[in-house]
mmCIF file of C-alpha atoms in Angstrom:
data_model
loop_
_atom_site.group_PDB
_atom_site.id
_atom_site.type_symbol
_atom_site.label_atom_id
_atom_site.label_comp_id
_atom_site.label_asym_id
_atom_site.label_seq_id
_atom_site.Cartn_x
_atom_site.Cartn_y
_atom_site.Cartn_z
ATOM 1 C CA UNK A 1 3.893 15.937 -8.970
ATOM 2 C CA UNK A 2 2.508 16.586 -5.546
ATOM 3 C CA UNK A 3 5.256 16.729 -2.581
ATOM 4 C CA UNK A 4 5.863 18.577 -0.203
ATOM 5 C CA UNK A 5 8.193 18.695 2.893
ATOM 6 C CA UNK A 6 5.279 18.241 5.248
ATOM 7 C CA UNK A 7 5.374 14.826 3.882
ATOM 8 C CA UNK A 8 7.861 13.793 6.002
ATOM 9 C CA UNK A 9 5.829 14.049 8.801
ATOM 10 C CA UNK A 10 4.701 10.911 7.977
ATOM 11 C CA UNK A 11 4.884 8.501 10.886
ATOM 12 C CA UNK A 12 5.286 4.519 11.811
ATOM 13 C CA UNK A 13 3.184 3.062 14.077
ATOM 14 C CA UNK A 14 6.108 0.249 14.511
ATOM 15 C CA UNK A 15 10.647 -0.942 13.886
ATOM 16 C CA UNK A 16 13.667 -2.664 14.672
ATOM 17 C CA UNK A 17 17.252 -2.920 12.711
ATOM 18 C CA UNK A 18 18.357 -6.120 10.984
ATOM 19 C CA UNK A 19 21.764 -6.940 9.687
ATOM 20 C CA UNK A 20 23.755 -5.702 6.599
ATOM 21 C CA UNK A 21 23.277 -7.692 3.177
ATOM 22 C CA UNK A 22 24.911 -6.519 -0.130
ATOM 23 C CA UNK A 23 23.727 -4.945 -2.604
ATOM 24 C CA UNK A 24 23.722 -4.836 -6.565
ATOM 25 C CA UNK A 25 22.206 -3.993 -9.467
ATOM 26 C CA UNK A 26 20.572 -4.391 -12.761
ATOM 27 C CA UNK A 27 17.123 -4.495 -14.539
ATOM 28 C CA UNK A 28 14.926 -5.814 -17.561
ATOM 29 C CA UNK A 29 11.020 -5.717 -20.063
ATOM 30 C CA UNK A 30 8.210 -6.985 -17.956
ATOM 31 C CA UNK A 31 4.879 -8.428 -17.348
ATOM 32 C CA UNK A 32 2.527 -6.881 -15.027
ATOM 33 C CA UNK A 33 -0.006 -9.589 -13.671
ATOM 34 C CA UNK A 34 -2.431 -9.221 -11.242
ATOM 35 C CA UNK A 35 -4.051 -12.237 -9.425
ATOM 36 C CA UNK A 36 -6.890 -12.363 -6.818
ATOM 37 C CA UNK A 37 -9.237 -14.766 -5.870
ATOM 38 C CA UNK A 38 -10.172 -16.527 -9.038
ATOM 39 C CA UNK A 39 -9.443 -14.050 -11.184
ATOM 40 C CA UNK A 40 -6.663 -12.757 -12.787
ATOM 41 C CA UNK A 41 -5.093 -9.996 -15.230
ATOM 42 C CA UNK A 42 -1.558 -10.023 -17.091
ATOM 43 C CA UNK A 43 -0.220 -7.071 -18.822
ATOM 44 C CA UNK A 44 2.305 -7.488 -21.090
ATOM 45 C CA UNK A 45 4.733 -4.319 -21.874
ATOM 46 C CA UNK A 46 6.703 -4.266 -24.818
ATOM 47 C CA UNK A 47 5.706 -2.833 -28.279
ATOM 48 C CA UNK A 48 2.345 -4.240 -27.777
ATOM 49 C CA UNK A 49 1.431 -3.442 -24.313
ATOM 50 C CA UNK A 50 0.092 -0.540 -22.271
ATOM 51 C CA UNK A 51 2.540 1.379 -20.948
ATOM 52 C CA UNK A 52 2.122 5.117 -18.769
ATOM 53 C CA UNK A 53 4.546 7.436 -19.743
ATOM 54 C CA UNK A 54 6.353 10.416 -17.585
ATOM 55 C CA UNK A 55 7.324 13.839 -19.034
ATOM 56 C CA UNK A 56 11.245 13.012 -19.292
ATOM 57 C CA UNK A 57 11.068 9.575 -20.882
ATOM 58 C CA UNK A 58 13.900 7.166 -19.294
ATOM 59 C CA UNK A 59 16.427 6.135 -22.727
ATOM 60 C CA UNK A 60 15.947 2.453 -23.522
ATOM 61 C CA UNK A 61 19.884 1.730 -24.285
ATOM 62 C CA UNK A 62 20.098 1.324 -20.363
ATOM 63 C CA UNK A 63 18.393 -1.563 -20.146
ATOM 64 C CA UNK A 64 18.480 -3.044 -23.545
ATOM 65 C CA UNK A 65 20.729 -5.521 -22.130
ATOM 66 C CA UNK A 66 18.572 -6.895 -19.095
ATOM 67 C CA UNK A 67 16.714 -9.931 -18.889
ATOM 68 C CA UNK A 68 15.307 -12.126 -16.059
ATOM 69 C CA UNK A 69 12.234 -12.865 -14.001
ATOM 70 C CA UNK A 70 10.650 -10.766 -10.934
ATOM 71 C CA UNK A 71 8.058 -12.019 -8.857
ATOM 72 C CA UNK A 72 6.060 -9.467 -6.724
ATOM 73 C CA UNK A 73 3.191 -10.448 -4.296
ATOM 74 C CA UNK A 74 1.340 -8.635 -1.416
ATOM 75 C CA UNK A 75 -0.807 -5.303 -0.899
ATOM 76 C CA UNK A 76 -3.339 -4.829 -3.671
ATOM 77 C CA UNK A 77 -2.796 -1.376 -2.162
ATOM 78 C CA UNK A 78 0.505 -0.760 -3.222
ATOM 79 C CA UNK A 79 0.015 -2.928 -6.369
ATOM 80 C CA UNK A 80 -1.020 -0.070 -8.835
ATOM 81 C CA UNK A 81 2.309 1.491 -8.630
ATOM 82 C CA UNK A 82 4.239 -1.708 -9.027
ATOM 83 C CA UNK A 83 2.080 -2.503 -11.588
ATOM 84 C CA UNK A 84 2.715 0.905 -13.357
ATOM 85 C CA UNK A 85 6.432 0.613 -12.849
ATOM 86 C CA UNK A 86 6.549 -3.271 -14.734
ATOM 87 C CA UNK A 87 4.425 -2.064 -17.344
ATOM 88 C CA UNK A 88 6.849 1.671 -18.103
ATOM 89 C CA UNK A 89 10.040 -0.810 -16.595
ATOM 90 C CA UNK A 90 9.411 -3.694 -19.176
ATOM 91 C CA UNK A 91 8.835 -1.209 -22.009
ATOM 92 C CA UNK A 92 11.830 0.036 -21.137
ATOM 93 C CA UNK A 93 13.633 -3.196 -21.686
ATOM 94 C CA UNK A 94 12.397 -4.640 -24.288
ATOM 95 C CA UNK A 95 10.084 -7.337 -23.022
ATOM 96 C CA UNK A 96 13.140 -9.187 -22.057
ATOM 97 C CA UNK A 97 12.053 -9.183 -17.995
ATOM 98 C CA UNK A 98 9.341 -10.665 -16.706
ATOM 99 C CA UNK A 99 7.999 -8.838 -13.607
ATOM 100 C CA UNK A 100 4.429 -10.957 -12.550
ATOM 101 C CA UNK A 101 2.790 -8.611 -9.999
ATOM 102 C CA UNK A 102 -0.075 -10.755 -7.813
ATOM 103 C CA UNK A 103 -2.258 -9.745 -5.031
ATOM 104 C CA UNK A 104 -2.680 -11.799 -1.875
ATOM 105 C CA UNK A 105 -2.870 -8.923 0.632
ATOM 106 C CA UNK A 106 0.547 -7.788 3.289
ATOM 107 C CA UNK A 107 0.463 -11.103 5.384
ATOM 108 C CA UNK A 108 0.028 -12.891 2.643
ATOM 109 C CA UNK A 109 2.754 -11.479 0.858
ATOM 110 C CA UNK A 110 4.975 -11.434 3.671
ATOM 111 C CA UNK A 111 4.571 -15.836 3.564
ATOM 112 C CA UNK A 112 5.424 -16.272 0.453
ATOM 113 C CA UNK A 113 8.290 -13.352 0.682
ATOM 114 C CA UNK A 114 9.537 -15.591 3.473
ATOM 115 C CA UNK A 115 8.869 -18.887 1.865
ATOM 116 C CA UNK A 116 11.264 -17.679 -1.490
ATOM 117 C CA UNK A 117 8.220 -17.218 -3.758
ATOM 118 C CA UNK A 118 8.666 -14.086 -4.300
ATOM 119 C CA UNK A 119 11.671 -11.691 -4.531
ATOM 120 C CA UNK A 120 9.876 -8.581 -4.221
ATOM 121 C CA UNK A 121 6.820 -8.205 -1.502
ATOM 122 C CA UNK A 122 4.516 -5.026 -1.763
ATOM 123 C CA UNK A 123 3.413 -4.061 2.042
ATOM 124 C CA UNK A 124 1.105 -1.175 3.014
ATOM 125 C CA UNK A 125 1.978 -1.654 6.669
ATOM 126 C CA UNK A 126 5.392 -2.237 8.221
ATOM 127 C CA UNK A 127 6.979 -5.720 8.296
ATOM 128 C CA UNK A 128 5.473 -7.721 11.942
ATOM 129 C CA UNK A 129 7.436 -8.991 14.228
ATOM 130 C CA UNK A 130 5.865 -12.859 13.240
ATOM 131 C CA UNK A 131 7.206 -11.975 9.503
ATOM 132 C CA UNK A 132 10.648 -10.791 10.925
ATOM 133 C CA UNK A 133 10.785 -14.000 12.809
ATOM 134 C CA UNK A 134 9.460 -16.130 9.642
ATOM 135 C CA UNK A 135 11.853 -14.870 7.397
ATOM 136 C CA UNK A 136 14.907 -14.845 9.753
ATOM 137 C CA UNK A 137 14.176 -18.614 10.230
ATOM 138 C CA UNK A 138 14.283 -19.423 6.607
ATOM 139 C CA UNK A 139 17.479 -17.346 6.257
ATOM 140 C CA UNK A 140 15.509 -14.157 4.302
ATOM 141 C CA UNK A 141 17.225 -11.159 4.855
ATOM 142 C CA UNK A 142 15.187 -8.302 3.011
ATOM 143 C CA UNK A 143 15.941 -4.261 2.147
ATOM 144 C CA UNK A 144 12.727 -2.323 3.396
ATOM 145 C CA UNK A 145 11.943 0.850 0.876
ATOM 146 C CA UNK A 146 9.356 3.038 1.846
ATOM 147 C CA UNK A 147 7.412 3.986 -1.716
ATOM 148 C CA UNK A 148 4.424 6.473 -1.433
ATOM 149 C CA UNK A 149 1.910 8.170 0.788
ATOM 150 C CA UNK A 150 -1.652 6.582 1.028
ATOM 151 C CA UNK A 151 -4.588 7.809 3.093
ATOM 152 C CA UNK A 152 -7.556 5.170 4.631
ATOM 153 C CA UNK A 153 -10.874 6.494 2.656
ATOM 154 C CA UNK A 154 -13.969 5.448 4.956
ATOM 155 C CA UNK A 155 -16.867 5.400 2.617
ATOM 156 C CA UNK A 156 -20.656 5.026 2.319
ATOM 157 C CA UNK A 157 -23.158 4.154 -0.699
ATOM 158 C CA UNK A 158 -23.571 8.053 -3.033
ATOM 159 C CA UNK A 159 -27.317 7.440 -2.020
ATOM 160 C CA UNK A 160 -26.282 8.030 1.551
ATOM 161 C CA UNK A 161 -27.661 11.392 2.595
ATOM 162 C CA UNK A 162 -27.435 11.204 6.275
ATOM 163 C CA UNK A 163 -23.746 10.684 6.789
ATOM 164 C CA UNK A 164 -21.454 14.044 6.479
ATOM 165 C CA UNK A 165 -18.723 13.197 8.843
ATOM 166 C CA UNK A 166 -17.643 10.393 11.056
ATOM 167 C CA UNK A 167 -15.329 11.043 14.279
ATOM 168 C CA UNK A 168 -12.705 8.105 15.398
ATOM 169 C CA UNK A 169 -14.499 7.431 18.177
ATOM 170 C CA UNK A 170 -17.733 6.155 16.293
ATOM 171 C CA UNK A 171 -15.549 4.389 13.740
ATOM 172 C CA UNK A 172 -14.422 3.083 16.720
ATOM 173 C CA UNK A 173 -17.997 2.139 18.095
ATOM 174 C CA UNK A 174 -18.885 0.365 14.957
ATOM 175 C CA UNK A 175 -15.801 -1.526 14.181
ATOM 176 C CA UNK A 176 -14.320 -2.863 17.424
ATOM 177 C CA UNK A 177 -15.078 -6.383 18.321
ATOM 178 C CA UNK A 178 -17.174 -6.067 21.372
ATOM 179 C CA UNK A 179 -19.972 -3.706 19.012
ATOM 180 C CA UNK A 180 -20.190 -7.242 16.038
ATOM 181 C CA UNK A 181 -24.501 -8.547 17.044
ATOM 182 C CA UNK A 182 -24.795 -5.183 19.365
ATOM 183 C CA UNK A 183 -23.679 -2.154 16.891
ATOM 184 C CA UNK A 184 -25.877 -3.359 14.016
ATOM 185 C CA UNK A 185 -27.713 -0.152 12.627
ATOM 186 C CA UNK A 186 -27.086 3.330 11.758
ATOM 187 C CA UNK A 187 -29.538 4.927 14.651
ATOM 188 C CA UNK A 188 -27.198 3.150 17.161
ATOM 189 C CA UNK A 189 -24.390 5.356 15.945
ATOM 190 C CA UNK A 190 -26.285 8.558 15.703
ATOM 191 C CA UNK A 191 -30.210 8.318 16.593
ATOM 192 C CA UNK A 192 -30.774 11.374 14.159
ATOM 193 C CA UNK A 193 -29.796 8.619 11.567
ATOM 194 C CA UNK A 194 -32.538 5.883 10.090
ATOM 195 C CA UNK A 195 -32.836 2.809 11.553
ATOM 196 C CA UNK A 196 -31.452 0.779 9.070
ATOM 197 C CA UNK A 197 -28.895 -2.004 9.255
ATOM 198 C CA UNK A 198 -25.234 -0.945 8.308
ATOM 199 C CA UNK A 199 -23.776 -3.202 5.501
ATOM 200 C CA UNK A 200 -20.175 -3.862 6.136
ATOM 201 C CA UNK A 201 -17.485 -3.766 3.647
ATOM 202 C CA UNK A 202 -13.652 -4.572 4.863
ATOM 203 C CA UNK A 203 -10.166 -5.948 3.329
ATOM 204 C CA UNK A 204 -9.527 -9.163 4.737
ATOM 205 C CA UNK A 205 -7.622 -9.581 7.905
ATOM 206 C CA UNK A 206 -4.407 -10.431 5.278
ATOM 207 C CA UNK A 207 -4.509 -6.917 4.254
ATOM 208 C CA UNK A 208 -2.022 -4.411 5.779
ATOM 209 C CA UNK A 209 -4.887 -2.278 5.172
ATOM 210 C CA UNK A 210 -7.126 -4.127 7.857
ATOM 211 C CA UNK A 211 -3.969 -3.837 9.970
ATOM 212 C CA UNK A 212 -3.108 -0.059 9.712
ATOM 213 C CA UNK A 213 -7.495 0.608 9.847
ATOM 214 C CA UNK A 214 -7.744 -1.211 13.233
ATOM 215 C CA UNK A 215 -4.764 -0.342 14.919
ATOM 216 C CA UNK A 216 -5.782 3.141 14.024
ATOM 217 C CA UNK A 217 -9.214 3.013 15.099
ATOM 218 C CA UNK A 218 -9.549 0.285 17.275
ATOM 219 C CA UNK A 219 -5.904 0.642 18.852
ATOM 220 C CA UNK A 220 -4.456 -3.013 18.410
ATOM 221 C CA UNK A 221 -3.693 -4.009 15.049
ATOM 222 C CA UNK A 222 -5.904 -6.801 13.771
ATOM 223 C CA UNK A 223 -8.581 -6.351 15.889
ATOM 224 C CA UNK A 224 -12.102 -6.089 14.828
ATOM 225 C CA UNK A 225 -15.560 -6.978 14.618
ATOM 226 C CA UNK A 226 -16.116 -10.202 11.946
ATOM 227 C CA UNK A 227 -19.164 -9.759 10.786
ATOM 228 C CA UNK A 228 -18.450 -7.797 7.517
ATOM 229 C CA UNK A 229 -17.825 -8.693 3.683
ATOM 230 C CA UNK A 230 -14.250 -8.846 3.889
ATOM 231 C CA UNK A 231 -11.781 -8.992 0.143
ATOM 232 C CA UNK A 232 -8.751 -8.755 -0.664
ATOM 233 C CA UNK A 233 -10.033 -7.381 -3.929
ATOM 234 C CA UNK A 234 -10.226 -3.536 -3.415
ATOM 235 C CA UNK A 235 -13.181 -4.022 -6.379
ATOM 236 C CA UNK A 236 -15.178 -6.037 -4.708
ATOM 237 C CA UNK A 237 -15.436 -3.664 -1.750
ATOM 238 C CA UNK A 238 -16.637 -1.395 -4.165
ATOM 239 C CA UNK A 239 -18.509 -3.154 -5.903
ATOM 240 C CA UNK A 240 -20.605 -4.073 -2.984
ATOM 241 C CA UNK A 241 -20.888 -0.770 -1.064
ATOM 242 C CA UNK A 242 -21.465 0.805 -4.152
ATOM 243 C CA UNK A 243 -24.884 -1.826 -4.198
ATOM 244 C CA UNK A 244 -26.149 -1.176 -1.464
ATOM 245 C CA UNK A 245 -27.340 2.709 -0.012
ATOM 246 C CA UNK A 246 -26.534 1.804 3.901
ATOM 247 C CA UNK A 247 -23.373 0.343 3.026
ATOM 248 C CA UNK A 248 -20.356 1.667 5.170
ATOM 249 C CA UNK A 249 -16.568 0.385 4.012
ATOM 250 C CA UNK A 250 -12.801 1.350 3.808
ATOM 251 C CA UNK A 251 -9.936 0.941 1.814
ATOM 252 C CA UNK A 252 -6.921 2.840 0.191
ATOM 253 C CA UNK A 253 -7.051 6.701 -1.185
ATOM 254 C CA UNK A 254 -6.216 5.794 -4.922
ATOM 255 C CA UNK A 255 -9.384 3.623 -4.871
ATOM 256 C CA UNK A 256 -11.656 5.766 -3.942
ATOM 257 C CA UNK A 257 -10.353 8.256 -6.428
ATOM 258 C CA UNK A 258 -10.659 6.040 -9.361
ATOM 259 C CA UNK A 259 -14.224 5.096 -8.140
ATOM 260 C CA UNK A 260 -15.317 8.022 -6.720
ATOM 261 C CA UNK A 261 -18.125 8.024 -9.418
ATOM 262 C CA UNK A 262 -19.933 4.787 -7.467
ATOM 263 C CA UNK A 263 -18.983 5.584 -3.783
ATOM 264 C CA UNK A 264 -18.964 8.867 -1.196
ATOM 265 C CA UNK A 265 -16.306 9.249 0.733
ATOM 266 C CA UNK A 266 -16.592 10.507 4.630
ATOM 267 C CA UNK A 267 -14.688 13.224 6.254
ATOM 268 C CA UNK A 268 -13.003 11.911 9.567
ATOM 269 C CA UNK A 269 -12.583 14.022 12.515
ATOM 270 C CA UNK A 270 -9.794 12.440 14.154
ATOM 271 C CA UNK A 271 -9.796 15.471 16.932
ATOM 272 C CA UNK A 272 -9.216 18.700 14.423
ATOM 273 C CA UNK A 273 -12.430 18.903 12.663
ATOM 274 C CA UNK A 274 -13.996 16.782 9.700
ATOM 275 C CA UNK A 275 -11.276 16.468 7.242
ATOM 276 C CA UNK A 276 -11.658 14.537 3.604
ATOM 277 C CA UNK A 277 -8.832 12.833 2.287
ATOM 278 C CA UNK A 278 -7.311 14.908 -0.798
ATOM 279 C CA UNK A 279 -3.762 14.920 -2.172
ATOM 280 C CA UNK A 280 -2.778 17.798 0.100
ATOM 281 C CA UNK A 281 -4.341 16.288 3.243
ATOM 282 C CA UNK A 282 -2.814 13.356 3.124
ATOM 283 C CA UNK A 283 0.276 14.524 2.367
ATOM 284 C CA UNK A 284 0.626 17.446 4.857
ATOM 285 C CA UNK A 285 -0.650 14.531 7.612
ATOM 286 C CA UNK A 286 -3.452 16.584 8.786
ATOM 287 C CA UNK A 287 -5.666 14.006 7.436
ATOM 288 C CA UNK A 288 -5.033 11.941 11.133
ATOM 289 C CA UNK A 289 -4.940 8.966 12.018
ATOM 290 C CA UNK A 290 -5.615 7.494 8.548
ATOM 291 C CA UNK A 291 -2.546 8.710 6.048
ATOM 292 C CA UNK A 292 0.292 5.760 5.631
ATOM 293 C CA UNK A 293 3.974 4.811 3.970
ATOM 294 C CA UNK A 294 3.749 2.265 1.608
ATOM 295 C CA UNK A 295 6.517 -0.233 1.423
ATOM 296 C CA UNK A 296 8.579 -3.051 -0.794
ATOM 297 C CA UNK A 297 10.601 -5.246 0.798
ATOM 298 C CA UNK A 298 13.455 -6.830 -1.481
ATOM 299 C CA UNK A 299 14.905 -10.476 -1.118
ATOM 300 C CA UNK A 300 18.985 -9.157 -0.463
ATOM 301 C CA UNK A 301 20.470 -11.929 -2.621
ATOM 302 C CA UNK A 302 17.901 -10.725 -4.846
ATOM 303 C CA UNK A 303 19.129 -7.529 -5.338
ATOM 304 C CA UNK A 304 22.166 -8.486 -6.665
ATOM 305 C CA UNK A 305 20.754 -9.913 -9.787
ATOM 306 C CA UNK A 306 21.272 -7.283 -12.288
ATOM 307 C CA UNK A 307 17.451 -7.010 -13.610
ATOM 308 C CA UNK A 308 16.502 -6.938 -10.475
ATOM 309 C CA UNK A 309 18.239 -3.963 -9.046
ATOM 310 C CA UNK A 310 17.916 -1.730 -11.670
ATOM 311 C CA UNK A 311 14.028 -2.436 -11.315
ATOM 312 C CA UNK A 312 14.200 -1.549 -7.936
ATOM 313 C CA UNK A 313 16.357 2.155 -8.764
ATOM 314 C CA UNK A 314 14.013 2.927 -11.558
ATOM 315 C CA UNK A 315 10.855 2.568 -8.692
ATOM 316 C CA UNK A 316 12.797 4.606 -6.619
ATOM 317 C CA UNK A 317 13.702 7.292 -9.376
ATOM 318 C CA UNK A 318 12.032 10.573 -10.755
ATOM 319 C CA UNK A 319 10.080 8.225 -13.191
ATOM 320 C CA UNK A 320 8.796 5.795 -10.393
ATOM 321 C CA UNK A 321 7.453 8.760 -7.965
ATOM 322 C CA UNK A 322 5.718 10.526 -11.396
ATOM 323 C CA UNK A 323 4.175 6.653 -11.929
ATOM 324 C CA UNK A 324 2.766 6.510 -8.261
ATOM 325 C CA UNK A 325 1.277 9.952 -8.581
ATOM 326 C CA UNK A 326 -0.358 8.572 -12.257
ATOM 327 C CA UNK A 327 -1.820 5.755 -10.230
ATOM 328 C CA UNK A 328 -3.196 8.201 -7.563
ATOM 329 C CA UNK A 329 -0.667 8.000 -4.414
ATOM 330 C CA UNK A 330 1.482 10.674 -2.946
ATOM 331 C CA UNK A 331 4.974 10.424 -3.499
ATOM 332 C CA UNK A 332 7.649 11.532 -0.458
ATOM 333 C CA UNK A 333 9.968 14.680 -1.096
ATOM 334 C CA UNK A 334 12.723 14.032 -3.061
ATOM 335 C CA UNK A 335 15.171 13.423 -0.395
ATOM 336 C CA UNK A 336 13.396 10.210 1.511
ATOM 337 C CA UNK A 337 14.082 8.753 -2.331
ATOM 338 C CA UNK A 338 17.601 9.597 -2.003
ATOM 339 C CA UNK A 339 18.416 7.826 1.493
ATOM 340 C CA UNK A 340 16.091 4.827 0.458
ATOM 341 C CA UNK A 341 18.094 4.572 -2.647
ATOM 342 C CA UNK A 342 21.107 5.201 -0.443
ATOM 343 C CA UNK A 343 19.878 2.017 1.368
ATOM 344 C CA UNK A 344 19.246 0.050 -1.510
ATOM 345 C CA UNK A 345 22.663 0.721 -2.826
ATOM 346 C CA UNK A 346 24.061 -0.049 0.733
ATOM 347 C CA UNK A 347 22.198 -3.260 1.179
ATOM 348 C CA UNK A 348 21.366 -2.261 4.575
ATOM 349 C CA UNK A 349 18.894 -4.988 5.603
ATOM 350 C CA UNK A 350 16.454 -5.726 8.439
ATOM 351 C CA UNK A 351 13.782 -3.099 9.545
ATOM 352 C CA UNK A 352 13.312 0.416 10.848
ATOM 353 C CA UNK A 353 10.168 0.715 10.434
ATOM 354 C CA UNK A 354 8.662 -2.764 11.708
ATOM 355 C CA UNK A 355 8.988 -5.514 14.133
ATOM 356 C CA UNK A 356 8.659 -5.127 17.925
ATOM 357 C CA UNK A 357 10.940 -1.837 18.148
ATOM 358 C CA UNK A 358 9.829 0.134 15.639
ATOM 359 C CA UNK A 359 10.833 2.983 14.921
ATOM 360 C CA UNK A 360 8.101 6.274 15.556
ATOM 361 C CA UNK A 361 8.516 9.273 13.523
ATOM 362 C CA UNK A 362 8.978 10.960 10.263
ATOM 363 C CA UNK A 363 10.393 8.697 7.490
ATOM 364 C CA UNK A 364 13.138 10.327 6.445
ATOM 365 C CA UNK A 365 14.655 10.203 10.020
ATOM 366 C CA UNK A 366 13.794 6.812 9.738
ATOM 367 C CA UNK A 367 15.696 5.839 6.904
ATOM 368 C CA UNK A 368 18.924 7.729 8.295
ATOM 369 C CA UNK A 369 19.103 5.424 11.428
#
């Protein structure tokens, strides 16, 4: 498993504290489904389902006795992990909990967190201050558990020859809103490049990944040029830039490695020199300004159904980090686990980490506020 100290160095772009909840506990089997657009998977764990193992297999007779639903909605970036942990969870338990894992992107997520359709909500960006407000006026008081490291991968088509390295400042030219109709082909980036039209790929403005890409490139959250093929279906971005040889998209780390056989991803040089995303990176944070936490926010009454907490400790536990790593994402040290399983125990509620005040700096400091 990769971690390392350096890890820690991790920091929010935004936070403010809520109130205190309670906490609770307990846990259950599962089903993993996926839902986007039109489409959509289930897995079922259980005797008959896929299921990812760690080395030190979790013992069964823990959870024999859980049962209940879970419904989980937001990031598809953080939705390989949860997805991992219902599948190993749910084997666990017998089948006897439900988890249904869907994908509607952060802000998304965040409206039906708020709205009580969900009990779990996967974020790759912080809470906003809009969702703090939406769910404090329908009475939603949440626990906010940072999960896993992710890096931004800005790629191009493997036919791309041309483009070796990209610095923030022409991500910057080609993505803010003043370059959509003006900033239309390559040559107007760099005139050594061909004069062909760049083909945009994006996650839709739902996606914390949109969020955390333009308020680290274009300095204001949520603000970009709209003239790109935008998804909340990481496989449609590649699936499209992978199609087309002046493509130019972006989208979470794990992707790219699972596709890196149909796209090429671009060093950034964010002010120290072209750096490629990579496990170590990422995780030491010299991949800047494009490595990330990755969140779940849990519904505090929630959390005191049995099934549900122990879901939650087992995603927080040795067997959860070795399950993000599986999927491609860089779990924290050991000890921002700890205090976010200290929190979860505590049912310390509201946010550090979003909101108008958030908090700026490394996570574990973070969670000891």
């Amino acid at each position: 498993m990769l971690m390392a100290v350096a890890a820690c160095a991790i920091v929010l772009m935004s936070a403010a504290c809520g109130p205190s909840a309670e906490t609770p506990a307990a846990t259950g089997g599962t089903t993993a489904s996926s839902t986007s657009g039109d489409s959509s998977t289930t897995t079922t764990s259980g005797s008959t389902g896929t299921t990812t193992t760690t080395d030190k297999a979790a013992d069964p007779s823990m959870y024999a006795s859980l049962s209940g639903d879970i419904s989980i909605d937001g990031s598809s970036t953080v939705f390989p992990i949860t997805e991992a942990v219902a599948e190993e969870f749910g084997d666990l338990a017998g089948g006897n909990v439900r988890a249904v894992v869907g994908i509607s992107g952060t802000g998304g997520g965040f409206k039906k967190f708020c709205a009580s359709e969900t009990v779990i909500s996967n974020a790759s960006r912080p809470i906003k201050q809009k969702e703090v407000d939406l769910c404090a006026a329908a009475g939603i008081e949440y626990i906010e558990l940072p999960v896993a490291i992710d890096g931004l991968s800005v790629v191009v088509n493997p036919q791309n020859d041309f483009v070796d390295c990209l610095t923030v400042d022409q991500l910057n030219m080609i993505w803010k809103p003043e370059s959509e109709g003006v900033i239309t082909k390559w040559n107007q980036v760099d005139p050594s490049w061909p004069a062909e039209d760049i083909k945009m790929y994006a996650p839709g403005v739902d996606s914390g990944t949109f969020d955390y890409f333009t308020e680290a490139i274009n300095g204001d959250g949520g603000v970009s040029r709209g003239d790109f093929v935008a998804s909340e279906d990481d496989n449609v971005l590649v699936q499209g830039i992978s199609g087309d040889k002046y493509s130019l998209g972006y989208f979470g780390y794990a992707y790219y490695v699972e596709n890196q056989d149909k796209v090429k991803v671009v060093p950034i040089d964010g002010g120290a020199g072209c750096i490629a995303p990579t496990d170590e990176t990422i995780n030491n944070g010299s991949y800047a300004p494009l490595s990330r936490p990755l969140f779940i926010y849990v519904r505090a009454d929630a959390a005191q159904e049995q099934h549900i907490a122990e879901f939650v400790r087992y995603y927080l536990s040795d067997h959860g980090q070795e399950l993000a790593a599986s999927v491609g994402y860089i779990p924290f040290p050991h000890q921002v686990y700890d205090l976010a399983l200290d929190k979860f125990n505590a049912s310390s509620t509201g946010t550090v980490f979003g909101g108008d005040n958030a908090f700026k700096g490394a996570v574990a400091d973070g969670l000891m506020r």
